[in-house]
Amino acid sequence: MSLADRLLDTRPLRTSAAFRRLWAGSVLSALGGQLTVVAVLFQMWELTGSPLAVGAIGLVQSVAMVVFGLLGGALADAVDRRRLVLLTTVIQLLAAGLLAVHASSGAASMWGLLALTALQTAGGGLGAPARKTFVVRLLPADQVGAGIALTNLAFQAAMLIGPAIAGVVVGQWGVGACYLLDALTFAAALYGVQRLPAMRPQGETARPGARAIWEGCRFITGKPLLHGALLSDVLATVTAMPMALFPLINSERFGGHPETLGLFFSAVAVGGLAAGAASGMVTRARRPGAVMLAAAGAWGLALAGFGLAQPLWLALTCLAAAGAADTTSVITRGAIVQLATPDSHRGRVSAVDHIVGVSGPDLGNFRGGLVADATSAAFAAFSGGVLCVVGIVVLALTNRSLRRFETTAPELPGR
């Protein structure tokens, strides 16, 4: 085995043509999504000049993601998941096309932009739980972590380069061009999904509705391994998410230069990319639960260090370490959730996993802002990191199933 393969486990791309097509479509779709993120924010600011209106985009997206994510989880455990993702991808593609028409119509409005953004987010929320189950159905158990790592690496790369591309496209051709490019990437994603085999849930299927959603939540609470894995993400994000503190710390400690602020975000992304590129060492670990707990604790320690760091180089180093720890935690948690869940419940469990992953950072940024307003940004970052470490240590000591979980265990779904 070559050194490169030890660092980045590419077995899923070599052994599964279906995964290769799915991954390629996901890479392009993630890049297109970043173009739309920037274009929507820019267009809303151009239309209104109101920070409140720009903030309303996040509120609309959060509500749509939670509501339709839960519904999508119930649907994913009742219907052919491939067909569900095809339908929801078409909805997203149409929404991107309508955003382009809306932008070029001469009658663009704040309410129209919010409605179309909500439509695209709703499509993504409906399909996200089913899409999360594809990797575990396409790959053998020992490659699931590697498949999740490759998908996460593509998303990290899109986050790093997508906004820069969007800025160029908006400057040269306007926001409508970003939306059209996003629509084209959804077409590529459609191709990757269309070639997949049928993926009906295995075992007893659930009838979609509130009862199925409730049963999914009860299933999670009854499995220490699952609720422990999800709780680790809550502890990491709600207590310690630092992004809302970046402008304040930059102003208080580093002169408020915009170039420095950009470096904060880039440092996190670079750390995440580096961890993704070296993820082969993680995806082959026999005890992903222990790795995930260690990574979540390292995330907290790195952010506590960021809160105390005085020289810029040390602050950036801490943020890069945090980004690497976050990526490692995301990869291992994703593998645990998929491998430890029976297929009959994977849609609903994946929905909760997705919602926790989306809403946790928003709540964590809100917490950071509140603490910083009452004390200081540096204390908010330091205290959040410490709270995260304490929470992860308590979780590790009290959740034996999570701490000792092995990917080679013979009865993964029953744990």
CSV table of C-alpha atoms in Angstrom, one decimal:
chain,number,residue,atom,x,y,z
A,1,MET,CA,0.0,0.0,0.0
A,2,SER,CA,1.4,3.4,-1.0
A,3,LEU,CA,2.0,6.3,1.4
A,4,ALA,CA,-0.7,8.3,-0.5
A,5,ASP,CA,-3.3,5.5,0.0
A,6,ARG,CA,-2.5,5.3,3.7
A,7,LEU,CA,-3.2,9.0,4.0
A,8,LEU,CA,-6.3,9.2,1.8
A,9,ASP,CA,-8.3,6.0,1.6
A,10,THR,CA,-9.5,5.9,-2.0
A,11,ARG,CA,-10.8,2.3,-2.0
A,12,PRO,CA,-14.4,3.4,-2.5
A,13,LEU,CA,-13.5,5.2,-5.7
A,14,ARG,CA,-11.6,2.3,-7.0
A,15,THR,CA,-13.9,-0.5,-6.1
A,16,SER,CA,-17.4,0.9,-6.7
A,17,ALA,CA,-18.4,2.5,-10.0
A,18,ALA,CA,-21.8,3.6,-8.4
A,19,PHE,CA,-20.0,5.4,-5.6
A,20,ARG,CA,-17.7,7.1,-8.1
A,21,ARG,CA,-20.6,8.5,-10.1
A,22,LEU,CA,-22.4,9.6,-6.9
A,23,TRP,CA,-19.3,11.2,-5.5
A,24,ALA,CA,-18.5,13.1,-8.7
A,25,GLY,CA,-22.0,14.5,-8.8
A,26,SER,CA,-21.8,15.4,-5.1
A,27,VAL,CA,-18.5,17.3,-5.8
A,28,LEU,CA,-20.0,19.4,-8.5
A,29,SER,CA,-23.2,19.9,-6.5
A,30,ALA,CA,-21.3,21.1,-3.4
A,31,LEU,CA,-19.4,23.6,-5.5
A,32,GLY,CA,-22.7,24.9,-7.1
A,33,GLY,CA,-24.2,25.2,-3.7
A,34,GLN,CA,-21.4,27.5,-2.5
A,35,LEU,CA,-22.0,29.7,-5.6
A,36,THR,CA,-25.7,30.0,-4.6
A,37,VAL,CA,-24.9,30.8,-1.0
A,38,VAL,CA,-22.8,33.8,-2.0
A,39,ALA,CA,-25.1,34.9,-4.7
A,40,VAL,CA,-28.2,34.9,-2.5
A,41,LEU,CA,-26.5,36.9,0.3
A,42,PHE,CA,-25.1,39.4,-2.3
A,43,GLN,CA,-28.5,39.7,-4.1
A,44,MET,CA,-30.4,40.2,-0.8
A,45,TRP,CA,-28.0,43.0,0.3
A,46,GLU,CA,-28.3,44.6,-3.1
A,47,LEU,CA,-32.1,44.5,-3.0
A,48,THR,CA,-32.5,45.8,0.6
A,49,GLY,CA,-29.3,47.1,2.1
A,50,SER,CA,-30.7,45.6,5.3
A,51,PRO,CA,-28.7,43.3,7.7
A,52,LEU,CA,-32.0,42.1,9.1
A,53,ALA,CA,-33.1,41.0,5.6
A,54,VAL,CA,-29.8,39.2,5.0
A,55,GLY,CA,-30.2,37.5,8.4
A,56,ALA,CA,-33.7,36.4,7.4
A,57,ILE,CA,-32.1,34.1,4.8
A,58,GLY,CA,-30.5,32.0,7.6
A,59,LEU,CA,-33.8,31.9,9.5
A,60,VAL,CA,-35.8,30.7,6.5
A,61,GLN,CA,-33.2,28.1,5.6
A,62,SER,CA,-33.0,26.8,9.2
A,63,VAL,CA,-36.8,26.4,9.5
A,64,ALA,CA,-37.1,24.7,6.1
A,65,MET,CA,-34.2,22.4,6.9
A,66,VAL,CA,-35.7,21.2,10.2
A,67,VAL,CA,-39.2,20.8,9.0
A,68,PHE,CA,-38.5,19.1,5.7
A,69,GLY,CA,-35.5,17.2,7.1
A,70,LEU,CA,-37.7,15.4,9.6
A,71,LEU,CA,-40.3,14.7,6.9
A,72,GLY,CA,-37.6,13.5,4.6
A,73,GLY,CA,-36.3,11.1,7.2
A,74,ALA,CA,-39.7,9.5,7.6
A,75,LEU,CA,-40.1,9.2,3.8
A,76,ALA,CA,-36.6,7.7,3.5
A,77,ASP,CA,-37.7,4.8,5.7
A,78,ALA,CA,-40.9,4.2,3.6
A,79,VAL,CA,-40.1,4.6,-0.1
A,80,ASP,CA,-37.3,3.9,-2.6
A,81,ARG,CA,-34.6,6.3,-1.4
A,82,ARG,CA,-33.1,6.6,-4.9
A,83,ARG,CA,-36.4,7.8,-6.3
A,84,LEU,CA,-36.8,10.2,-3.4
A,85,VAL,CA,-33.4,11.8,-4.0
A,86,LEU,CA,-34.0,12.0,-7.7
A,87,LEU,CA,-37.3,13.9,-7.0
A,88,THR,CA,-35.8,16.3,-4.4
A,89,THR,CA,-32.8,17.0,-6.7
A,90,VAL,CA,-35.2,18.0,-9.5
A,91,ILE,CA,-36.8,20.3,-7.0
A,92,GLN,CA,-33.5,21.9,-6.2
A,93,LEU,CA,-32.6,22.2,-9.9
A,94,LEU,CA,-35.9,23.9,-10.6
A,95,ALA,CA,-35.4,26.3,-7.7
A,96,ALA,CA,-32.0,27.2,-9.0
A,97,GLY,CA,-33.4,27.9,-12.4
A,98,LEU,CA,-36.2,30.0,-10.9
A,99,LEU,CA,-33.6,32.0,-8.9
A,100,ALA,CA,-31.9,32.7,-12.2
A,101,VAL,CA,-35.1,33.8,-13.9
A,102,HIS,CA,-36.1,35.9,-10.8
A,103,ALA,CA,-32.6,37.6,-10.8
A,104,SER,CA,-32.8,38.6,-14.5
A,105,SER,CA,-36.5,39.5,-14.6
A,106,GLY,CA,-36.1,43.1,-13.5
A,107,ALA,CA,-38.8,42.5,-10.9
A,108,ALA,CA,-36.6,40.8,-8.3
A,109,SER,CA,-37.9,41.2,-4.7
A,110,MET,CA,-36.9,40.3,-1.2
A,111,TRP,CA,-39.9,38.1,-0.7
A,112,GLY,CA,-39.4,36.3,-4.0
A,113,LEU,CA,-35.8,35.6,-3.1
A,114,LEU,CA,-36.8,34.3,0.3
A,115,ALA,CA,-39.5,32.0,-1.1
A,116,LEU,CA,-37.2,30.5,-3.7
A,117,THR,CA,-34.4,30.0,-1.2
A,118,ALA,CA,-36.9,28.3,1.1
A,119,LEU,CA,-37.9,26.0,-1.8
A,120,GLN,CA,-34.4,25.0,-2.6
A,121,THR,CA,-33.6,24.4,1.0
A,122,ALA,CA,-36.8,22.3,1.4
A,123,GLY,CA,-35.7,20.1,-1.5
A,124,GLY,CA,-32.3,19.6,0.1
A,125,GLY,CA,-33.9,18.8,3.5
A,126,LEU,CA,-36.3,16.3,2.0
A,127,GLY,CA,-33.5,14.4,0.2
A,128,ALA,CA,-30.6,14.7,2.7
A,129,PRO,CA,-31.6,11.8,5.0
A,130,ALA,CA,-32.0,9.4,2.1
A,131,ARG,CA,-28.8,10.6,0.5
A,132,LYS,CA,-26.8,10.0,3.7
A,133,THR,CA,-27.8,6.3,3.6
A,134,PHE,CA,-26.3,5.7,0.1
A,135,VAL,CA,-22.7,5.2,1.3
A,136,VAL,CA,-23.5,2.4,3.7
A,137,ARG,CA,-25.6,0.6,1.0
A,138,LEU,CA,-23.0,0.9,-1.8
A,139,LEU,CA,-19.9,0.0,0.2
A,140,PRO,CA,-18.7,-2.7,2.5
A,141,ALA,CA,-18.6,-1.9,6.2
A,142,ASP,CA,-14.8,-1.4,6.3
A,143,GLN,CA,-15.1,1.3,3.5
A,144,VAL,CA,-18.0,3.3,4.9
A,145,GLY,CA,-15.8,5.6,6.8
A,146,ALA,CA,-13.6,6.2,3.8
A,147,GLY,CA,-16.7,7.0,1.6
A,148,ILE,CA,-17.9,9.5,4.2
A,149,ALA,CA,-14.3,11.0,4.4
A,150,LEU,CA,-14.2,11.4,0.6
A,151,THR,CA,-17.6,13.1,0.5
A,152,ASN,CA,-16.6,15.4,3.4
A,153,LEU,CA,-13.3,16.3,1.6
A,154,ALA,CA,-15.2,17.3,-1.5
A,155,PHE,CA,-17.4,19.6,0.6
A,156,GLN,CA,-14.4,21.1,2.4
A,157,ALA,CA,-12.8,21.9,-0.9
A,158,ALA,CA,-16.0,23.4,-2.3
A,159,MET,CA,-16.2,25.7,0.8
A,160,LEU,CA,-12.6,26.8,0.3
A,161,ILE,CA,-12.8,27.6,-3.4
A,162,GLY,CA,-16.5,28.1,-4.1
A,163,PRO,CA,-16.9,31.6,-2.6
A,164,ALA,CA,-13.9,32.9,-4.5
A,165,ILE,CA,-15.3,31.6,-7.8
A,166,ALA,CA,-18.7,33.0,-6.9
A,167,GLY,CA,-17.2,36.5,-6.3
A,168,VAL,CA,-15.6,36.4,-9.8
A,169,VAL,CA,-18.8,35.1,-11.5
A,170,VAL,CA,-21.0,37.7,-9.7
A,171,GLY,CA,-18.6,40.5,-10.6
A,172,GLN,CA,-18.4,39.5,-14.3
A,173,TRP,CA,-21.9,38.2,-15.1
A,174,GLY,CA,-24.1,38.8,-12.1
A,175,VAL,CA,-25.9,36.6,-9.6
A,176,GLY,CA,-28.0,34.9,-12.3
A,177,ALA,CA,-25.0,33.2,-13.7
A,178,CYS,CA,-24.2,31.7,-10.3
A,179,TYR,CA,-27.8,30.3,-10.1
A,180,LEU,CA,-27.5,28.8,-13.7
A,181,LEU,CA,-24.2,27.2,-12.8
A,182,ASP,CA,-25.8,25.7,-9.7
A,183,ALA,CA,-28.6,24.3,-11.8
A,184,LEU,CA,-26.0,22.6,-14.1
A,185,THR,CA,-24.3,21.0,-11.1
A,186,PHE,CA,-27.6,19.6,-9.9
A,187,ALA,CA,-28.0,18.0,-13.4
A,188,ALA,CA,-24.6,16.3,-12.8
A,189,ALA,CA,-25.9,15.1,-9.4
A,190,LEU,CA,-29.0,13.7,-11.1
A,191,TYR,CA,-26.9,11.6,-13.4
A,192,GLY,CA,-24.9,10.2,-10.4
A,193,VAL,CA,-28.1,9.2,-8.6
A,194,GLN,CA,-30.1,8.0,-11.6
A,195,ARG,CA,-27.5,5.2,-12.2
A,196,LEU,CA,-27.8,3.9,-8.7
A,197,PRO,CA,-29.7,0.6,-8.0
A,198,ALA,CA,-33.1,0.8,-6.3
A,199,MET,CA,-32.7,1.4,-2.6
A,200,ARG,CA,-35.9,0.5,-0.8
A,201,PRO,CA,-35.5,0.3,3.0
A,202,GLN,CA,-34.6,-3.2,4.3
A,203,GLY,CA,-36.8,-4.7,7.0
A,204,GLU,CA,-40.1,-3.4,8.2
A,205,THR,CA,-40.9,-0.1,6.6
A,206,ALA,CA,-42.6,2.8,8.5
A,207,ARG,CA,-45.6,4.7,7.3
A,208,PRO,CA,-44.6,8.3,6.8
A,209,GLY,CA,-46.0,10.8,9.4
A,210,ALA,CA,-45.7,12.2,12.8
A,211,ARG,CA,-45.8,8.8,14.5
A,212,ALA,CA,-42.9,7.5,12.3
A,213,ILE,CA,-40.8,10.6,13.2
A,214,TRP,CA,-41.6,10.1,16.9
A,215,GLU,CA,-40.6,6.4,16.7
A,216,GLY,CA,-37.3,7.4,15.1
A,217,CYS,CA,-36.5,9.8,17.9
A,218,ARG,CA,-37.4,7.1,20.5
A,219,PHE,CA,-35.1,4.7,18.7
A,220,ILE,CA,-32.2,7.1,19.1
A,221,THR,CA,-32.9,7.8,22.8
A,222,GLY,CA,-32.9,4.0,23.4
A,223,LYS,CA,-29.5,3.4,21.8
A,224,PRO,CA,-26.6,4.8,23.9
A,225,LEU,CA,-24.2,4.5,21.0
A,226,LEU,CA,-26.4,6.6,18.7
A,227,HIS,CA,-27.5,9.3,21.1
A,228,GLY,CA,-23.9,9.5,22.4
A,229,ALA,CA,-22.6,10.1,18.9
A,230,LEU,CA,-25.1,12.8,18.3
A,231,LEU,CA,-24.6,14.4,21.7
A,232,SER,CA,-20.9,14.7,21.0
A,233,ASP,CA,-21.7,16.9,18.0
A,234,VAL,CA,-24.1,19.0,20.2
A,235,LEU,CA,-21.4,19.4,22.8
A,236,ALA,CA,-18.8,20.4,20.3
A,237,THR,CA,-20.9,22.9,18.3
A,238,VAL,CA,-23.3,24.5,20.8
A,239,THR,CA,-20.7,25.1,23.5
A,240,ALA,CA,-17.7,26.1,21.3
A,241,MET,CA,-18.6,27.2,17.7
A,242,PRO,CA,-16.3,30.2,17.2
A,243,MET,CA,-17.3,31.8,13.9
A,244,ALA,CA,-19.5,34.6,15.3
A,245,LEU,CA,-16.5,35.6,17.5
A,246,PHE,CA,-14.1,36.0,14.7
A,247,PRO,CA,-14.9,39.7,13.9
A,248,LEU,CA,-14.7,40.7,17.6
A,249,ILE,CA,-11.5,38.8,18.3
A,250,ASN,CA,-10.0,40.3,15.1
A,251,SER,CA,-11.0,43.8,16.3
A,252,GLU,CA,-9.9,43.4,19.9
A,253,ARG,CA,-6.6,41.7,19.2
A,254,PHE,CA,-5.4,42.0,15.6
A,255,GLY,CA,-6.4,45.5,14.5
A,256,GLY,CA,-9.7,44.6,12.8
A,257,HIS,CA,-8.1,44.1,9.4
A,258,PRO,CA,-10.3,42.3,6.9
A,259,GLU,CA,-7.4,40.3,5.6
A,260,THR,CA,-6.9,38.9,9.0
A,261,LEU,CA,-10.5,38.0,9.4
A,262,GLY,CA,-10.4,36.1,6.1
A,263,LEU,CA,-7.4,34.2,7.4
A,264,PHE,CA,-9.4,33.0,10.4
A,265,PHE,CA,-11.9,31.3,8.1
A,266,SER,CA,-9.2,30.0,5.7
A,267,ALA,CA,-7.3,28.5,8.6
A,268,VAL,CA,-10.3,26.3,9.6
A,269,ALA,CA,-10.8,25.2,6.0
A,270,VAL,CA,-7.1,24.4,5.5
A,271,GLY,CA,-7.1,22.3,8.7
A,272,GLY,CA,-10.2,20.5,7.5
A,273,LEU,CA,-8.7,19.8,4.1
A,274,ALA,CA,-5.5,18.5,5.6
A,275,ALA,CA,-7.4,16.1,7.9
A,276,GLY,CA,-9.5,15.0,5.0
A,277,ALA,CA,-6.4,14.4,2.8
A,278,ALA,CA,-4.9,12.2,5.6
A,279,SER,CA,-8.2,10.6,6.6
A,280,GLY,CA,-7.0,7.1,5.7
A,281,MET,CA,-5.4,6.8,9.1
A,282,VAL,CA,-8.8,7.5,10.7
A,283,THR,CA,-11.1,5.5,8.4
A,284,ARG,CA,-9.1,2.3,9.1
A,285,ALA,CA,-9.3,2.7,12.9
A,286,ARG,CA,-11.1,-0.2,14.6
A,287,ARG,CA,-12.7,2.0,17.3
A,288,PRO,CA,-14.2,5.1,15.6
A,289,GLY,CA,-16.0,6.0,18.8
A,290,ALA,CA,-12.8,6.5,20.7
A,291,VAL,CA,-11.4,8.5,17.7
A,292,MET,CA,-14.5,10.7,17.5
A,293,LEU,CA,-14.4,11.5,21.3
A,294,ALA,CA,-10.7,12.3,21.1
A,295,ALA,CA,-11.3,14.5,18.0
A,296,ALA,CA,-14.1,16.4,19.7
A,297,GLY,CA,-12.0,17.0,22.8
A,298,ALA,CA,-9.1,18.2,20.6
A,299,TRP,CA,-11.6,20.7,18.9
A,300,GLY,CA,-12.4,22.1,22.3
A,301,LEU,CA,-8.8,22.4,23.4
A,302,ALA,CA,-7.8,24.1,20.1
A,303,LEU,CA,-10.6,26.7,20.4
A,304,ALA,CA,-9.7,27.3,24.1
A,305,GLY,CA,-6.2,28.0,22.8
A,306,PHE,CA,-7.5,30.3,20.2
A,307,GLY,CA,-9.3,32.3,22.9
A,308,LEU,CA,-5.9,32.8,24.7
A,309,ALA,CA,-3.6,33.2,21.7
A,310,GLN,CA,-1.9,36.5,21.4
A,311,PRO,CA,0.3,36.2,18.3
A,312,LEU,CA,-1.5,35.8,15.0
A,313,TRP,CA,0.5,32.7,14.0
A,314,LEU,CA,-0.6,30.9,17.1
A,315,ALA,CA,-4.3,31.9,16.7
A,316,LEU,CA,-4.2,30.6,13.1
A,317,THR,CA,-2.5,27.4,14.2
A,318,CYS,CA,-5.2,26.8,16.8
A,319,LEU,CA,-7.9,27.3,14.2
A,320,ALA,CA,-6.2,25.0,11.7
A,321,ALA,CA,-6.0,22.3,14.5
A,322,ALA,CA,-9.7,22.9,15.3
A,323,GLY,CA,-10.6,22.4,11.6
A,324,ALA,CA,-8.7,19.2,11.4
A,325,ALA,CA,-10.3,17.9,14.6
A,326,ASP,CA,-13.8,18.8,13.4
A,327,THR,CA,-13.3,17.0,10.1
A,328,THR,CA,-12.1,13.9,11.9
A,329,SER,CA,-15.1,14.0,14.3
A,330,VAL,CA,-17.5,14.4,11.4
A,331,ILE,CA,-16.1,11.5,9.5
A,332,THR,CA,-16.1,9.1,12.4
A,333,ARG,CA,-19.5,10.2,13.7
A,334,GLY,CA,-21.0,9.7,10.2
A,335,ALA,CA,-19.6,6.2,10.0
A,336,ILE,CA,-20.9,5.3,13.5
A,337,VAL,CA,-24.4,6.6,12.9
A,338,GLN,CA,-24.7,4.7,9.6
A,339,LEU,CA,-23.1,1.4,10.7
A,340,ALA,CA,-24.9,1.3,14.0
A,341,THR,CA,-28.4,1.9,12.6
A,342,PRO,CA,-30.6,-0.8,11.1
A,343,ASP,CA,-31.6,0.0,7.5
A,344,SER,CA,-35.3,0.3,8.5
A,345,HIS,CA,-34.4,3.3,10.7
A,346,ARG,CA,-31.5,4.9,8.8
A,347,GLY,CA,-33.6,7.6,7.1
A,348,ARG,CA,-35.0,8.9,10.4
A,349,VAL,CA,-31.8,8.7,12.3
A,350,SER,CA,-29.9,10.4,9.4
A,351,ALA,CA,-32.5,13.2,9.5
A,352,VAL,CA,-31.8,13.9,13.1
A,353,ASP,CA,-28.0,13.6,12.4
A,354,HIS,CA,-28.4,16.1,9.6
A,355,ILE,CA,-30.5,18.6,11.6
A,356,VAL,CA,-28.0,18.4,14.6
A,357,GLY,CA,-25.2,19.1,12.2
A,358,VAL,CA,-26.9,22.1,10.6
A,359,SER,CA,-28.6,23.7,13.6
A,360,GLY,CA,-25.8,23.1,16.2
A,361,PRO,CA,-23.4,25.6,14.7
A,362,ASP,CA,-26.0,28.2,14.5
A,363,LEU,CA,-26.9,27.8,18.2
A,364,GLY,CA,-23.2,27.7,19.1
A,365,ASN,CA,-22.6,31.0,17.3
A,366,PHE,CA,-25.6,32.5,19.1
A,367,ARG,CA,-24.2,31.3,22.5
A,368,GLY,CA,-20.8,32.8,21.6
A,369,GLY,CA,-22.3,36.1,20.8
A,370,LEU,CA,-24.3,36.2,24.1
A,371,VAL,CA,-21.3,35.4,26.2
A,372,ALA,CA,-19.0,37.8,24.3
A,373,ASP,CA,-21.6,40.6,24.8
A,374,ALA,CA,-21.6,40.0,28.5
A,375,THR,CA,-17.9,39.5,28.9
A,376,SER,CA,-15.4,39.5,26.0
A,377,ALA,CA,-14.9,37.6,22.8
A,378,ALA,CA,-11.7,36.0,24.1
A,379,PHE,CA,-13.4,34.7,27.2
A,380,ALA,CA,-16.3,33.4,25.1
A,381,ALA,CA,-13.9,31.4,22.9
A,382,PHE,CA,-11.9,30.1,25.8
A,383,SER,CA,-14.8,29.2,28.0
A,384,GLY,CA,-16.6,27.5,25.1
A,385,GLY,CA,-13.6,25.4,24.4
A,386,VAL,CA,-13.3,24.4,28.1
A,387,LEU,CA,-17.0,23.5,28.3
A,388,CYS,CA,-16.7,21.4,25.3
A,389,VAL,CA,-13.7,19.4,26.7
A,390,VAL,CA,-15.5,18.9,30.0
A,391,GLY,CA,-18.7,17.7,28.3
A,392,ILE,CA,-16.8,15.3,26.0
A,393,VAL,CA,-14.9,13.9,29.0
A,394,VAL,CA,-18.1,13.2,30.9
A,395,LEU,CA,-19.7,11.6,27.8
A,396,ALA,CA,-16.6,9.4,27.3
A,397,LEU,CA,-16.7,8.2,31.0
A,398,THR,CA,-20.4,7.6,31.0
A,399,ASN,CA,-21.1,6.1,27.6
A,400,ARG,CA,-19.3,2.7,27.4
A,401,SER,CA,-21.0,1.7,24.1
A,402,LEU,CA,-19.6,4.8,22.3
A,403,ARG,CA,-16.2,4.5,23.9
A,404,ARG,CA,-15.7,0.9,22.9
A,405,PHE,CA,-17.6,0.7,19.6
A,406,GLU,CA,-15.7,-1.3,17.0
A,407,THR,CA,-16.5,-1.4,13.3
A,408,THR,CA,-15.7,-5.1,13.2
A,409,ALA,CA,-18.4,-5.9,15.9
A,410,PRO,CA,-20.7,-8.7,14.6
A,411,GLU,CA,-24.0,-7.1,15.5
A,412,LEU,CA,-23.6,-3.4,14.7
A,413,PRO,CA,-27.3,-2.5,14.4
A,414,GLY,CA,-28.2,-4.0,17.8
A,415,ARG,CA,-25.8,-1.8,19.8
